[in-house]
């Protein structure tokens, strides 16, 4: 059974304090790893897809990387508007089914 | 990416009743999914809504409890039947295809359901 574990569960940063969120996975045949951002009361917002070890993608202050066992979401010089829950999900098998981790709640304070 | 809307955005229902949630997409999409997000938890896939055939349910979810319709490539409904307080969750639809990448799922805004 596919498993996705995210850490830490919660993270509090000061504005400008860079850090990384971790997503470790145990799957049979990874077809893609997805990062989403979810604000309270809203649906997940797509951020990145990573397909193979060594791949990196960037968007503003966010950078996602992938190895054979885990993915990191690096946040550089975060701002309060980056506060949200960040979800990681894996796509395996032939269907488009996603298995989600439990998320990291990020709070960025002034 | 596809623009997805859900109705209602939230509802408070009594135990034993049923609620039908609608999901509308602004373009034709190949695959639609329904997820549940219980309070403080992550997303769990309920079923894949197949156009023109019965939905495919995940382990732990059954058609009698969560009947799904998908009459065309832009619309689906999920019914939560004979509700109990344990059904209080956010229900989300997602789509693959349309104007987005071929394997990326895009999510609707969700329906927040409270069962008393």
Short mmCIF file of C-alpha atoms in Angstrom, two decimals:
data_model
loop_
_atom_site.label_atom_id
_atom_site.label_comp_id
_atom_site.label_asym_id
_atom_site.label_seq_id
_atom_site.Cartn_x
_atom_site.Cartn_y
_atom_site.Cartn_z
CA UNK A 1 0.00 0.00 0.00
CA UNK A 2 1.26 3.46 -0.91
CA UNK A 3 2.26 5.62 2.05
CA UNK A 4 3.02 9.33 2.21
CA UNK A 5 4.38 10.98 5.36
CA UNK A 6 4.85 14.71 5.78
CA UNK A 7 6.91 16.47 8.42
CA UNK A 8 6.77 18.53 10.44
CA UNK A 9 3.03 18.59 11.15
CA UNK A 10 3.25 22.29 11.91
CA UNK A 11 5.92 24.91 11.38
CA UNK A 12 6.08 28.47 12.57
CA UNK A 13 8.55 30.82 10.88
CA UNK A 14 9.33 34.46 11.13
CA UNK A 15 9.14 36.48 7.96
CA UNK A 16 12.36 35.97 6.02
CA UNK A 17 13.32 32.77 7.88
CA UNK A 18 13.88 30.10 5.23
CA UNK A 19 13.05 26.44 5.87
CA UNK A 20 12.06 23.16 4.23
CA UNK A 21 9.07 20.85 4.41
CA UNK A 22 9.54 17.12 3.94
CA UNK A 23 7.44 14.53 2.14
CA UNK A 24 8.67 10.94 2.33
CA UNK A 25 6.95 8.21 0.36
CA UNK A 26 6.84 4.44 0.03
CA UNK A 27 5.17 3.46 -3.22
CA UNK A 28 5.39 0.87 -5.94
CA UNK A 29 6.09 2.73 -9.13
CA UNK A 30 5.98 6.50 -8.71
CA UNK A 31 4.40 8.24 -11.69
CA UNK A 32 4.41 11.70 -10.21
CA UNK A 33 4.66 13.62 -6.94
CA UNK A 34 2.43 16.65 -6.48
CA UNK A 35 2.57 19.60 -4.11
CA UNK A 36 -0.53 21.59 -3.26
CA UNK A 37 -1.25 24.58 -1.08
CA UNK A 38 -4.51 24.70 0.88
CA UNK A 39 -5.86 27.80 2.58
CA UNK A 40 -8.47 27.41 5.34
CA UNK A 41 -11.94 26.74 3.93
CA UNK A 42 -10.68 26.32 0.36
CA UNK A 43 -9.77 23.51 -2.00
CA UNK A 44 -6.13 22.58 -2.64
CA UNK A 45 -4.29 24.78 -5.12
CA UNK A 46 -1.83 23.05 -7.43
CA UNK A 47 1.82 24.08 -7.08
CA UNK A 48 4.19 21.55 -8.67
CA UNK A 49 4.53 18.14 -10.24
CA UNK A 50 7.82 16.21 -10.06
CA UNK A 51 8.38 13.04 -12.04
CA UNK A 52 11.91 11.76 -11.50
CA UNK A 53 14.73 11.87 -8.95
CA UNK A 54 16.87 14.95 -9.33
CA UNK A 55 14.09 17.07 -10.77
CA UNK A 56 13.55 20.56 -9.34
CA UNK A 57 10.84 23.17 -9.91
CA UNK A 58 10.54 26.73 -8.68
CA UNK A 59 7.77 29.26 -8.29
CA UNK A 60 8.42 32.57 -6.56
CA UNK A 61 9.70 31.73 -3.05
CA UNK A 62 9.02 28.00 -3.39
CA UNK A 63 11.29 25.29 -4.75
CA UNK A 64 10.42 21.62 -4.88
CA UNK A 65 12.97 18.83 -5.21
CA UNK A 66 12.66 15.06 -5.54
CA UNK A 67 14.80 12.06 -4.61
CA UNK A 68 13.94 8.38 -4.82
CA UNK A 69 12.50 8.39 -1.30
CA UNK A 70 11.38 11.92 -0.53
CA UNK A 71 10.57 15.38 -1.73
CA UNK A 72 11.35 18.72 -0.16
CA UNK A 73 9.50 21.99 -0.49
CA UNK A 74 11.98 24.77 0.24
CA UNK A 75 10.59 28.14 1.22
CA UNK A 76 13.02 31.03 0.84
CA UNK A 77 12.44 34.27 2.75
CA UNK A 78 8.77 33.50 3.44
CA UNK A 79 6.11 36.15 3.83
CA UNK A 80 2.93 36.03 5.94
CA UNK A 81 0.90 35.32 2.79
CA UNK A 82 2.75 32.00 2.48
CA UNK A 83 0.89 30.79 5.57
CA UNK A 84 -1.19 27.75 4.57
CA UNK A 85 -1.24 23.97 4.74
CA UNK A 86 1.07 22.35 2.19
CA UNK A 87 0.00 18.95 0.93
CA UNK A 88 2.06 16.34 -0.84
CA UNK A 89 0.48 13.59 -2.95
CA UNK A 90 1.76 10.69 -5.04
CA UNK A 91 0.38 9.26 -8.24
CA UNK A 92 0.99 5.59 -8.83
CA UNK A 93 -0.62 2.92 -10.95
CA UNK A 94 -2.52 3.36 -14.17
CA UNK A 95 -5.38 5.48 -12.88
CA UNK A 96 -4.97 9.10 -11.87
CA UNK A 97 -5.61 8.29 -8.21
CA UNK A 98 -3.66 10.42 -5.73
CA UNK A 99 -2.60 9.39 -2.23
CA UNK A 100 -2.17 12.40 0.03
CA UNK A 101 -0.03 13.02 3.06
CA UNK A 102 -1.48 14.70 6.12
CA UNK A 103 0.09 18.05 5.33
CA UNK A 104 2.30 20.63 7.01
CA UNK A 105 0.59 23.68 8.53
CA UNK A 106 2.88 26.64 7.94
CA UNK A 107 2.49 29.91 9.80
CA UNK A 108 4.69 32.87 8.89
CA UNK A 109 4.68 35.76 11.32
CA UNK A 110 5.99 39.32 11.07
CA UNK B 1 -6.33 25.05 -15.46
CA UNK B 2 -10.03 24.18 -15.32
CA UNK B 3 -12.41 26.38 -13.36
CA UNK B 4 -14.42 24.24 -10.98
CA UNK B 5 -17.45 25.24 -8.95
CA UNK B 6 -19.32 23.34 -6.28
CA UNK B 7 -22.79 23.80 -4.83
CA UNK B 8 -23.61 24.26 -2.05
CA UNK B 9 -20.50 25.80 -0.53
CA UNK B 10 -21.67 24.74 2.92
CA UNK B 11 -24.70 23.19 4.58
CA UNK B 12 -25.93 22.09 7.98
CA UNK B 13 -28.09 18.97 7.86
CA UNK B 14 -30.01 16.80 10.24
CA UNK B 15 -29.10 13.21 10.98
CA UNK B 16 -30.82 10.71 8.66
CA UNK B 17 -31.26 13.10 5.74
CA UNK B 18 -29.38 13.19 2.42
CA UNK B 19 -27.50 15.97 0.63
CA UNK B 20 -26.54 16.17 -3.04
CA UNK B 21 -23.41 18.13 -3.93
CA UNK B 22 -22.89 19.42 -7.45
CA UNK B 23 -19.60 19.87 -9.28
CA UNK B 24 -19.47 21.92 -12.49
CA UNK B 25 -16.40 22.37 -14.70
CA UNK B 26 -15.95 25.05 -17.36
CA UNK B 27 -14.48 22.62 -19.91
CA UNK B 28 -14.83 18.96 -20.83
CA UNK B 29 -12.60 16.79 -18.68
CA UNK B 30 -11.70 13.14 -18.90
CA UNK B 31 -11.66 12.24 -15.23
CA UNK B 32 -13.50 13.52 -12.18
CA UNK B 33 -12.98 12.47 -8.59
CA UNK B 34 -14.69 12.97 -5.25
CA UNK B 35 -12.68 13.35 -2.03
CA UNK B 36 -13.53 13.69 1.63
CA UNK B 37 -11.48 15.78 4.07
CA UNK B 38 -12.48 15.16 7.66
CA UNK B 39 -11.70 17.81 10.27
CA UNK B 40 -7.95 18.17 10.71
CA UNK B 41 -7.25 15.36 8.27
CA UNK B 42 -5.92 15.10 4.75
CA UNK B 43 -7.84 14.14 1.64
CA UNK B 44 -9.25 10.65 1.12
CA UNK B 45 -10.50 9.54 -2.28
CA UNK B 46 -14.12 8.38 -2.23
CA UNK B 47 -14.60 7.42 -5.86
CA UNK B 48 -13.84 8.11 -9.49
CA UNK B 49 -16.85 9.46 -11.38
CA UNK B 50 -16.98 7.77 -14.77
CA UNK B 51 -18.95 9.35 -17.59
CA UNK B 52 -21.61 6.99 -18.87
CA UNK B 53 -20.97 4.22 -16.37
CA UNK B 54 -21.02 3.50 -12.65
CA UNK B 55 -18.51 5.20 -10.39
CA UNK B 56 -15.49 3.30 -9.13
CA UNK B 57 -15.39 3.33 -5.31
CA UNK B 58 -12.37 3.10 -3.04
CA UNK B 59 -12.15 0.66 -0.18
CA UNK B 60 -14.42 1.71 2.66
CA UNK B 61 -16.88 3.63 0.49
CA UNK B 62 -20.06 2.15 -1.02
CA UNK B 63 -22.55 3.24 -3.62
CA UNK B 64 -25.54 3.06 -1.28
CA UNK B 65 -23.95 5.63 1.01
CA UNK B 66 -22.32 7.84 -1.64
CA UNK B 67 -24.22 7.53 -4.94
CA UNK B 68 -22.51 9.45 -7.76
CA UNK B 69 -23.78 10.58 -11.12
CA UNK B 70 -21.81 11.87 -14.10
CA UNK B 71 -24.22 12.62 -16.94
CA UNK B 72 -21.67 14.43 -19.13
CA UNK B 73 -18.03 15.57 -19.32
CA UNK B 74 -18.55 18.79 -17.35
CA UNK B 75 -20.82 17.82 -14.44
CA UNK B 76 -21.06 15.36 -11.56
CA UNK B 77 -23.01 14.97 -8.34
CA UNK B 78 -22.20 13.23 -5.07
CA UNK B 79 -24.99 12.37 -2.65
CA UNK B 80 -24.27 11.74 1.01
CA UNK B 81 -27.11 9.49 2.14
CA UNK B 82 -28.63 8.79 5.55
CA UNK B 83 -26.18 11.18 7.16
CA UNK B 84 -24.70 10.87 10.62
CA UNK B 85 -22.42 13.30 12.51
CA UNK B 86 -19.43 11.23 11.33
CA UNK B 87 -20.16 12.44 7.79
CA UNK B 88 -19.29 16.00 8.79
CA UNK B 89 -16.44 16.82 6.43
CA UNK B 90 -15.37 18.92 3.51
CA UNK B 91 -16.28 17.22 0.23
CA UNK B 92 -14.14 18.12 -2.78
CA UNK B 93 -14.37 17.30 -6.43
CA UNK B 94 -11.32 17.30 -8.65
CA UNK B 95 -10.69 16.93 -12.36
CA UNK B 96 -7.92 15.77 -14.64
CA UNK B 97 -7.74 17.04 -18.16
CA UNK B 98 -9.43 20.02 -19.73
CA UNK B 99 -6.99 22.86 -20.21
CA UNK B 100 -4.57 21.70 -17.53
CA UNK B 101 -1.69 19.24 -17.73
CA UNK B 102 -2.76 15.74 -18.62
CA UNK B 103 -2.04 14.22 -15.22
CA UNK B 104 -2.60 17.12 -12.82
CA UNK B 105 -5.68 17.16 -10.60
CA UNK B 106 -7.34 20.50 -10.00
CA UNK B 107 -9.73 20.89 -7.11
CA UNK B 108 -12.97 22.68 -6.57
CA UNK B 109 -13.53 24.99 -3.60
CA UNK B 110 -15.19 22.27 -1.53
CA UNK B 111 -18.51 21.80 0.25
CA UNK B 112 -18.38 22.05 4.03
CA UNK B 113 -20.99 19.71 5.51
CA UNK B 114 -22.02 19.70 9.15
CA UNK B 115 -24.40 16.97 10.35
CA UNK B 116 -26.24 17.52 13.62
#
